[in-house]
Coordinates of C-alpha atoms in Angstrom, one line a residue:
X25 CA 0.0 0.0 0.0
X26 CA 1.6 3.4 -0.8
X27 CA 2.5 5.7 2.1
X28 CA 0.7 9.0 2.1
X29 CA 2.2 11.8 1.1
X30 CA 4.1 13.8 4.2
X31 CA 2.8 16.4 5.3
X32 CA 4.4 19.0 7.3
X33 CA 3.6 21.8 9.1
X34 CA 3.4 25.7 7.1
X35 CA 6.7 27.9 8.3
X36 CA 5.1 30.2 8.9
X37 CA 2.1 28.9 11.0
X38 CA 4.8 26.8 13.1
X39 CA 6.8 29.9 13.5
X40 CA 5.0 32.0 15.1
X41 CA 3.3 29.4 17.5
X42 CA 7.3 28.9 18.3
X43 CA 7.4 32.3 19.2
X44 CA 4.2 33.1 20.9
X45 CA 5.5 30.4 23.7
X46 CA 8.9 31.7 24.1
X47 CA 7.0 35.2 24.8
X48 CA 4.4 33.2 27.2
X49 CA 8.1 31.6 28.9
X50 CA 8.9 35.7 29.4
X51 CA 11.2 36.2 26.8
X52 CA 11.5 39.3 25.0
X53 CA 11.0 38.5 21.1
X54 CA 9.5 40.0 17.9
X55 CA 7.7 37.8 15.9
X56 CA 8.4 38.9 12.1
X57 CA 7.8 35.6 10.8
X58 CA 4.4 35.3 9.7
X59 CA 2.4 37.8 7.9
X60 CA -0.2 37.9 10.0
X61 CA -1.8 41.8 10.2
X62 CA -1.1 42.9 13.4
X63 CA -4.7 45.4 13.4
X64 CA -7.5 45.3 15.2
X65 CA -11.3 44.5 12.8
X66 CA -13.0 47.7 12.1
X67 CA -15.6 48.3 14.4
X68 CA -18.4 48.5 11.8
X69 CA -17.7 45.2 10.3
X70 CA -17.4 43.8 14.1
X71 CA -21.2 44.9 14.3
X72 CA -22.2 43.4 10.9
X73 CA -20.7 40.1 12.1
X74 CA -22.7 40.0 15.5
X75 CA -25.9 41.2 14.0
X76 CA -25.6 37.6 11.3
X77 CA -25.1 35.6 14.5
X78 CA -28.3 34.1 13.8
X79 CA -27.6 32.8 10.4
X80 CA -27.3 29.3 11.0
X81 CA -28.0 27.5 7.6
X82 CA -25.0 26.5 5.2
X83 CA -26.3 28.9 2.3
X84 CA -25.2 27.9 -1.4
X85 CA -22.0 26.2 -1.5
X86 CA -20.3 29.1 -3.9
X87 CA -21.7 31.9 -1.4
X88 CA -24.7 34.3 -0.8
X89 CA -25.9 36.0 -3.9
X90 CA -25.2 39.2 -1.6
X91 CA -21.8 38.3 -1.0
X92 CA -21.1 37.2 -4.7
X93 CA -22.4 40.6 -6.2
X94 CA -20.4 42.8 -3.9
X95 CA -16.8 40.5 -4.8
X96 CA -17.7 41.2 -8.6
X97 CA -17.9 45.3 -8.0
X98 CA -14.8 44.4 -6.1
X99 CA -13.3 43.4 -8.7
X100 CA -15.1 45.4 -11.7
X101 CA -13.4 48.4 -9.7
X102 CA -10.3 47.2 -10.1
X103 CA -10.4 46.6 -13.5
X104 CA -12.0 43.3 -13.7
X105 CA -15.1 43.4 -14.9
X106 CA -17.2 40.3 -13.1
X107 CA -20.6 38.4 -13.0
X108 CA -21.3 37.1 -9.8
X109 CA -22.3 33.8 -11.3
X110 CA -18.3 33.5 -12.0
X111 CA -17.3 34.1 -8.1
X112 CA -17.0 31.2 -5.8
X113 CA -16.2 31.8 -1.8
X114 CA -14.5 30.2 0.6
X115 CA -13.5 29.6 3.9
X116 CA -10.3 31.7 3.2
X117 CA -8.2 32.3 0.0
X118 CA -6.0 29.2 1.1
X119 CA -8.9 26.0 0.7
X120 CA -10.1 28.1 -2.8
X121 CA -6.0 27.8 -3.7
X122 CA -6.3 24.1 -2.7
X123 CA -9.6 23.3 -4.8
X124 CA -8.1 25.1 -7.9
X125 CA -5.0 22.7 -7.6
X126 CA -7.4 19.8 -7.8
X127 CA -10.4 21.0 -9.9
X128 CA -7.6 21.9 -12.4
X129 CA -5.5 18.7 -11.9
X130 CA -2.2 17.9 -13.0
X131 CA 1.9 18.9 -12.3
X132 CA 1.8 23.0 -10.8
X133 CA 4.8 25.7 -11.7
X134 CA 5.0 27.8 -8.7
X135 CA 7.4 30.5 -8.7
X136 CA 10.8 30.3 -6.7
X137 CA 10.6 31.9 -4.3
X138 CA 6.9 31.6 -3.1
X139 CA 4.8 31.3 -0.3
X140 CA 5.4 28.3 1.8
X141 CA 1.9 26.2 0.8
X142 CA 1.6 26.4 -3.1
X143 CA 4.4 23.6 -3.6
X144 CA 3.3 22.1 -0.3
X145 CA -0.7 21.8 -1.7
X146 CA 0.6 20.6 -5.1
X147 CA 2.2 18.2 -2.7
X148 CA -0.9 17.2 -0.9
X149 CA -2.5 16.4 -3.9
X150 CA -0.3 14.0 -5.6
X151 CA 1.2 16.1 -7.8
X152 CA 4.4 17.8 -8.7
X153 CA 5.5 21.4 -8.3
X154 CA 7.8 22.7 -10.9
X155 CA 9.8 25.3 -9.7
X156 CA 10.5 28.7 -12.0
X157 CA 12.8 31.4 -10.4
X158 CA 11.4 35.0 -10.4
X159 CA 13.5 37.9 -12.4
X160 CA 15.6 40.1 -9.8
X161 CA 12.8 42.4 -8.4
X162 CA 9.9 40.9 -9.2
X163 CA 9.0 38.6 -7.1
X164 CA 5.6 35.8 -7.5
X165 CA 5.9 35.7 -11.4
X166 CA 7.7 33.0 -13.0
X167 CA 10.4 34.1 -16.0
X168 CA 8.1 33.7 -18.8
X169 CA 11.3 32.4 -20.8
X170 CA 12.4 30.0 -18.0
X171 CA 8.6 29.1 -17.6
X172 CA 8.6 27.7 -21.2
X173 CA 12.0 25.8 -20.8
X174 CA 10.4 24.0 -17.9
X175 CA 7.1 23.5 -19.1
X176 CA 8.6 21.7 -22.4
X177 CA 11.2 19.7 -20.0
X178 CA 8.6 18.6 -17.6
X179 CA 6.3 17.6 -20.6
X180 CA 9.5 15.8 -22.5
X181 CA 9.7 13.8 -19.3
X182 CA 6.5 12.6 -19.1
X183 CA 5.1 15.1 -16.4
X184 CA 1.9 17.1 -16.8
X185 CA 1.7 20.4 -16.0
X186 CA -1.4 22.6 -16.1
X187 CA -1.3 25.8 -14.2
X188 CA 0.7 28.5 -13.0
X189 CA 0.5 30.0 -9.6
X190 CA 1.6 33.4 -9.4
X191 CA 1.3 36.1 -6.3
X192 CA 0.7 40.1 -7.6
X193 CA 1.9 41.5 -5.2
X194 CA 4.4 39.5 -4.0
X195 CA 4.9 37.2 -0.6
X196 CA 7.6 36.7 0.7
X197 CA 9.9 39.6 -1.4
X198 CA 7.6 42.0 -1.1
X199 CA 7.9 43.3 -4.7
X200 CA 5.6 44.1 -7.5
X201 CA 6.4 42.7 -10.9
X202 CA 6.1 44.6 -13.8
X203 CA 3.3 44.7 -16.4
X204 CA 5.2 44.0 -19.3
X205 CA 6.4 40.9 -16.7
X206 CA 2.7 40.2 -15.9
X207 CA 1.8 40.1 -19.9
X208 CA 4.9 38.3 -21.3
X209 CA 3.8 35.2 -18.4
X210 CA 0.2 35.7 -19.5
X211 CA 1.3 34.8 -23.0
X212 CA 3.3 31.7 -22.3
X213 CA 0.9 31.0 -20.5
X214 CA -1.4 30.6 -23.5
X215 CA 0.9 29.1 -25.5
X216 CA 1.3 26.8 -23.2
X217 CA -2.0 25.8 -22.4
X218 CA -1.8 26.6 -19.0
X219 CA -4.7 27.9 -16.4
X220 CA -3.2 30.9 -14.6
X221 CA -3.8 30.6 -10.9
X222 CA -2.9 34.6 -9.6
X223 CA -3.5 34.8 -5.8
X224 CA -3.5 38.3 -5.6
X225 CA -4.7 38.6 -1.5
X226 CA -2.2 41.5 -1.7
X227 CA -3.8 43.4 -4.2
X228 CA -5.0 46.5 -1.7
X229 CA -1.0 46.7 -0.2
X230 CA 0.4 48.3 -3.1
X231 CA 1.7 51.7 -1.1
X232 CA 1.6 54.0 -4.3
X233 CA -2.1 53.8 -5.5
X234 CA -0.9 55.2 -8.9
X235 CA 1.0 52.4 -10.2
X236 CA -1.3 49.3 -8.6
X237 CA -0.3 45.6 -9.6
X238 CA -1.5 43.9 -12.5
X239 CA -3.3 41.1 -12.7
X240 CA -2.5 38.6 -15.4
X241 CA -6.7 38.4 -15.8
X242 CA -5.6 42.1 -17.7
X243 CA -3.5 40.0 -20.4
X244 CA -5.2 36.3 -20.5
X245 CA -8.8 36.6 -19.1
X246 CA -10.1 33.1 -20.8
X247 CA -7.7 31.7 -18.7
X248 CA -6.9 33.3 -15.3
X249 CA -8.6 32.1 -12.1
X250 CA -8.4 35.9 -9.7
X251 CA -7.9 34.7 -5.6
X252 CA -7.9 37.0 -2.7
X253 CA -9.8 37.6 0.7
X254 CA -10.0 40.0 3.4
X255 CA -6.5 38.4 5.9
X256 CA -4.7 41.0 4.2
X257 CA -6.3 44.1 3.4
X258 CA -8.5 44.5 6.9
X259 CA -6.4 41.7 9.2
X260 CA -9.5 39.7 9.2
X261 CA -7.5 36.7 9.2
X262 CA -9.3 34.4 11.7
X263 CA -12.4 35.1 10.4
X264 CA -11.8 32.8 6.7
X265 CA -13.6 34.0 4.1
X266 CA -12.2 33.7 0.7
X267 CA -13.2 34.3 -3.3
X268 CA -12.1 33.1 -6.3
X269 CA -12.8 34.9 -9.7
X270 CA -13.1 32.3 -12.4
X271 CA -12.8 33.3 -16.3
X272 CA -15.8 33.5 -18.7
X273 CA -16.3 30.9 -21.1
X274 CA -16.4 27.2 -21.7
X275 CA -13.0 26.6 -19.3
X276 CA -14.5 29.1 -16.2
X277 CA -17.8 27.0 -16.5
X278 CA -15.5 23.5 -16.4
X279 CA -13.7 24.6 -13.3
X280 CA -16.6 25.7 -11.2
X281 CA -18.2 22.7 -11.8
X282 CA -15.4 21.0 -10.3
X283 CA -14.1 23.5 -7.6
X284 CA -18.2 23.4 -6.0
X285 CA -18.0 20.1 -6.4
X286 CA -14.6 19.9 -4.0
X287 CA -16.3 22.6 -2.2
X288 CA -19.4 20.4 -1.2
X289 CA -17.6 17.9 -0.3
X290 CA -15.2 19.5 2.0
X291 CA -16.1 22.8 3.5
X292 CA -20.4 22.8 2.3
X293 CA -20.4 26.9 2.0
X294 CA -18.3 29.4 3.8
X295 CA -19.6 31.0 7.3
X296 CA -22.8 32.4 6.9
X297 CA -22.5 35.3 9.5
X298 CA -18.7 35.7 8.1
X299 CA -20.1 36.0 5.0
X300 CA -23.0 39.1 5.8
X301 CA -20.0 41.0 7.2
X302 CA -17.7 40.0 4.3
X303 CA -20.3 41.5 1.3
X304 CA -20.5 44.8 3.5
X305 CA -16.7 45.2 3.4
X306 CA -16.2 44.2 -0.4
X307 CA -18.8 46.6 -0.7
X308 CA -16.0 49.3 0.2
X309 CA -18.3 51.9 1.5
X310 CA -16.4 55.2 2.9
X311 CA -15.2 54.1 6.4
X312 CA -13.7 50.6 4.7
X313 CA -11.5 52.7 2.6
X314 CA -10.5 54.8 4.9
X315 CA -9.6 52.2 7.3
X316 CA -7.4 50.1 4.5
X317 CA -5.8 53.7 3.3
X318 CA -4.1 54.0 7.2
X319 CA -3.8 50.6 7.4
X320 CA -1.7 51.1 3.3
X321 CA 0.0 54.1 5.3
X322 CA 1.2 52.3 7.9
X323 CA 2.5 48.9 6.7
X324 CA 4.4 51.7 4.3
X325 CA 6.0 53.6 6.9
X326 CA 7.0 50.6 8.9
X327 CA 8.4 48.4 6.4
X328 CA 10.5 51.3 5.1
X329 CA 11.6 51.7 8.2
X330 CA 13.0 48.1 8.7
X331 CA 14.3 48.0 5.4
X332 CA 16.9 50.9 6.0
X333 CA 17.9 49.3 9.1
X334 CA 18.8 46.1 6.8
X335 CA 20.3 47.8 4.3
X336 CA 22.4 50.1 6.7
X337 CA 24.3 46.8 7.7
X338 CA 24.8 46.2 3.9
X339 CA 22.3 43.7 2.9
X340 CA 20.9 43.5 -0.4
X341 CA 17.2 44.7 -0.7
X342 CA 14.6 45.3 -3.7
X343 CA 13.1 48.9 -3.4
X344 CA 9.9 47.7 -0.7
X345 CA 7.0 48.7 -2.7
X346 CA 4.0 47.1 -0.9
X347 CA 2.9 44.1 1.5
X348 CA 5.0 44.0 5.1
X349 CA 7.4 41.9 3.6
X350 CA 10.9 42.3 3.5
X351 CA 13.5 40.2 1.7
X352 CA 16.9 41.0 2.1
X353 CA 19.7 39.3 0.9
X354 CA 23.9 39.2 3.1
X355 CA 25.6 37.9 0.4
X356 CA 27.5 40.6 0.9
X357 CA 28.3 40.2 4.7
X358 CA 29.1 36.0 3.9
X359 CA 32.6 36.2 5.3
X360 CA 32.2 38.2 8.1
X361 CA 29.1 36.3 9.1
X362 CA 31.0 32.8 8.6
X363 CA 34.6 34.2 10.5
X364 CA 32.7 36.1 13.6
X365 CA 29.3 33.8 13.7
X366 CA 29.8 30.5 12.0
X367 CA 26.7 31.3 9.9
X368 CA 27.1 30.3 6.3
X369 CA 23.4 29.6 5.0
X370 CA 20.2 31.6 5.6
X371 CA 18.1 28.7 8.0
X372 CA 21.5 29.5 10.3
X373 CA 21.4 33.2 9.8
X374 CA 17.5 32.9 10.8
X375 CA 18.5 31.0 13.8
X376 CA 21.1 33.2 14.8
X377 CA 18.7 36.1 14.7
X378 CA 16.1 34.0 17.0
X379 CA 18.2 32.4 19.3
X380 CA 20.3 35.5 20.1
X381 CA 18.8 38.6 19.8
X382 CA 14.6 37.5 19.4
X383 CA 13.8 38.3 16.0
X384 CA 11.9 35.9 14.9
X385 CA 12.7 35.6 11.2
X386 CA 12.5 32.8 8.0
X387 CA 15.1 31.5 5.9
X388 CA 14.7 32.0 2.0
X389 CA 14.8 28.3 1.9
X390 CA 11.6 27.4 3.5
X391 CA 10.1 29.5 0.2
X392 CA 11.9 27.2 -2.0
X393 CA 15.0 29.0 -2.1
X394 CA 18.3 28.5 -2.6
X395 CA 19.1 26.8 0.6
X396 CA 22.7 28.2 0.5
X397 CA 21.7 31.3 0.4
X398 CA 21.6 34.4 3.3
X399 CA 18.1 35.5 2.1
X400 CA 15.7 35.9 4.7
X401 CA 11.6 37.0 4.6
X402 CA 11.4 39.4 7.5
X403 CA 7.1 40.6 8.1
X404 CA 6.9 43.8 9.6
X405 CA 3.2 43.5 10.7
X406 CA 3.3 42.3 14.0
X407 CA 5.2 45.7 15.1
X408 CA 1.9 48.3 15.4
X409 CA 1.4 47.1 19.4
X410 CA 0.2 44.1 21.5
X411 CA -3.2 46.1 22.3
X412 CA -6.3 47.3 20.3
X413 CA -5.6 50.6 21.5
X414 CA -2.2 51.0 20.6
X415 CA -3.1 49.5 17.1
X416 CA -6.0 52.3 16.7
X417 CA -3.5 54.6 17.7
X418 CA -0.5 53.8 15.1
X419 CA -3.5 53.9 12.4
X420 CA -4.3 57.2 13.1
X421 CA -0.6 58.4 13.6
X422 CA 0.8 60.8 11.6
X423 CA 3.8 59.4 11.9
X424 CA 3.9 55.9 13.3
X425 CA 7.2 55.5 14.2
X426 CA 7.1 58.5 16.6
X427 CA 5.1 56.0 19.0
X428 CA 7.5 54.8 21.6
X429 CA 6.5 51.3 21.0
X430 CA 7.0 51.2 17.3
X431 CA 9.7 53.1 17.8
X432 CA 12.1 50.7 20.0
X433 CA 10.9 47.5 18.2
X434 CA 12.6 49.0 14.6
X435 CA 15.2 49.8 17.1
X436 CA 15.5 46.8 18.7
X437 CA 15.8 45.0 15.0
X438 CA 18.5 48.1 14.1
X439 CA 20.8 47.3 16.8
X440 CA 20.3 43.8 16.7
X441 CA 21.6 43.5 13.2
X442 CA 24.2 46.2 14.0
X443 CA 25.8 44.0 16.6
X444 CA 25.5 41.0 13.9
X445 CA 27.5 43.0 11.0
X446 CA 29.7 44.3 13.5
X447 CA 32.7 46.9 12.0
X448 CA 30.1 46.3 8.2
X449 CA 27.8 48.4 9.8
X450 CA 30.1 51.0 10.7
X451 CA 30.8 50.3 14.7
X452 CA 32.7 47.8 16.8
X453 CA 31.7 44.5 17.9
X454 CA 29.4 44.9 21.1
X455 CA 27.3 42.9 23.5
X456 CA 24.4 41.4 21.7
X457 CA 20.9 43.4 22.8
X458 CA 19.2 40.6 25.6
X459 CA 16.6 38.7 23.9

């Protein structure tokens, strides 16, 4: 009888439960390993979900009609003109990502780097992911010409593939790939024959609202499957609604047959009380937008912040133009962080960081990087404060990092990785700060 296929726990989940005990044993960490969105829920959409308490019945397994029309003038205002009939929602953007990967079947390119799950989902279901490094700075879209190498390897060799999963914007760099990027995959993509899977749950994070990302639905609409949810945007993270935007035509129509079908038989319909709150926030009325403006403000300020601190110790880092991600790269600090630390990959340099001064950080090779590499993902999210109030109140700062508390956690990460360059940053070798 074949053995199952292993299954291990998502870095980032295992992470920060790691971390929230070493805080509960009294130590002094910061978690910057997940992306987890350190705000508290808007208070409007807090009443919306108490006043649905008393929906009780499992609803249509794609979603209310309510909640359905409200994704597609989501979407339609973003460019993406939708009929509700082609929206199917979830209990988070993560089970819609699964069903996709089974209702569409076959081998999966993911992009390297990428978010822990895709390969591990691909995984899951029996299949294999096919790994596609990004171009420098644009992180979550496969190199079209690479892509196509691949593809007609994988195919040579008797391997399947069918889809593409790419992330716009990206986690874990943090980066935006361009739209000349975004249309050169789309193409491939079509000549290929490949379904385009584009989770794009970071769409709302881009910090200059004049050049937003670009979905690959913009360059291959017969063919793109459109993901995102509410984790991101509004940090409604626990409360697990997702949608999925399927294409027009004779292929959308195949693939929400199948992914209602999964759907049915796994997760029946997403929360129905989650789901009255959810249509009133993709709604976007006035105090919504306001609320993911200063929460666009913020992640800005505070993951620029960081980043300086990184590159003032002279790592490598892509310009951060939305998400809370952070990826930088110490290639250049490799021998002084072998001679003075013994660190000579990234999963040591991440350990280093955790064990020694608190930050609790990932290697680049849980992404499905180079595991020789000194790349880490760093998440600035979980810096805004440990209470509601101070949340509200570095939302409504001017300046966020002129709250104490902000303040000494960038601080905290500044010295920490001072005292780890040593004389590369410009000082002398000191005590390490206590963790």
């Amino acid at each position: 009888m074949p053995e199952p296929a292993p299954v291990t726990m998502s870095a980032t989940l295992a992470a920060d439960e790691a971390l929230a005990r070493r805080r509960l044993a009294g130590e002094q960490v910061i978690s910057m390993a997940s992306g987890e969105i350190g705000l508290p829920v808007l208070p409007v959409l807090r009443e919306r979900l108490a006043a649905a308490a008393h929906h009780n019945a499992y609803g249509p397994v794609a979603g209310s009609a309510a909640l359905r029309t409200a994704v597609a003038g989501y979407w339609g205002r973003r460019g993406l003109p939708t009929d509700p009939d082609d929206v199917v929602a979830g209990p988070g953007s993560k089970p819609l990502l699964f069903g996709l990967l089974l209702a569409v079947g076959g081998d999966v390119v993911v992009p390297a780097p990428s978010w822990v799950s895709y390969a591990a989902q691909a995984e899951l279901i029996g299949v294999q992911p096919l790994f596609v490094p990004v171009l420098p700075g644009q992180g979550g879209v496969p190199d079209p010409d690479r892509l196509r190498e691949r593809v007609a390897a994988a195919r040579a060799a008797g391997r399947d593939p069918r889809s593409v999963v790419v992330t716009v914007p990206d986690n874990p760099t943090g980066t935006v790939a361009e739209p000349g990027t975004v249309r050169r995959l789309a193409e491939a993509a079509r000549e290929l024959g490949l379904v385009v899977i584009s989770d794009e749950i970071y769409c709302d994070l881009v910090f200059d609202p004049k050049t937003p990302a670009v979905s690959p639905a913009v360059y291959a609409p017969e063919r793109t499957v459109v993901t995102t949810g509410l984790t991101k945007n509004l940090a409604l993270g626990g409360w697990r609604i997702g949608v999925a935007r399927l294409p027009e035509g004779g292929l959308g129509g195949a693939l929400r047959g199948r992914l209602t079908g999964i759907a049915s038989q796994i997760w029946s319909s997403p929360t129905a009380p989650v789901q009255e709150a959810a249509a009133y926030a993709f709604g976007e009325p006035p105090e919504v937008v306001r609320h993911m403006d200063a929460a666009r403000g913020l992640h800005a300020a505070v993951a620029r912040a960081v980043a300086d601190r990184f590159t003032a110790v002279g790592a490598h880092l892509a310009p951060v133009r939305a998400t809370c991600y952070l990826y930088p790269d110490f290639e250049p600090l490799r021998e002084h962080l072998a001679a003075a630390h013994g660190v000579r990959t990234g999963a040591g340099l991440a350990a280093l960081l955790g064990e020694r001064y608190g930050l609790g950080v990932l290697p680049a090779s849980a992404f499905g990087d180079d595991a020789g590499a000194l790349r880490l993902r760093a998440a600035t999210s979980r810096l805004y404060g440990e209470s509601d109030e101070r949340r509200f109140a570095a939302l409504s700062a001017p300046d966020p990092l002129e709250l104490p508390w902000i303040r000494a956690d960038v601080d905290r990460v500044g010295a920490a990785l001072a005292d780890l360059a040593g004389d590369r940053a410009g000082g002398r070798e000191s005590n390490p700060p206590a963790a």
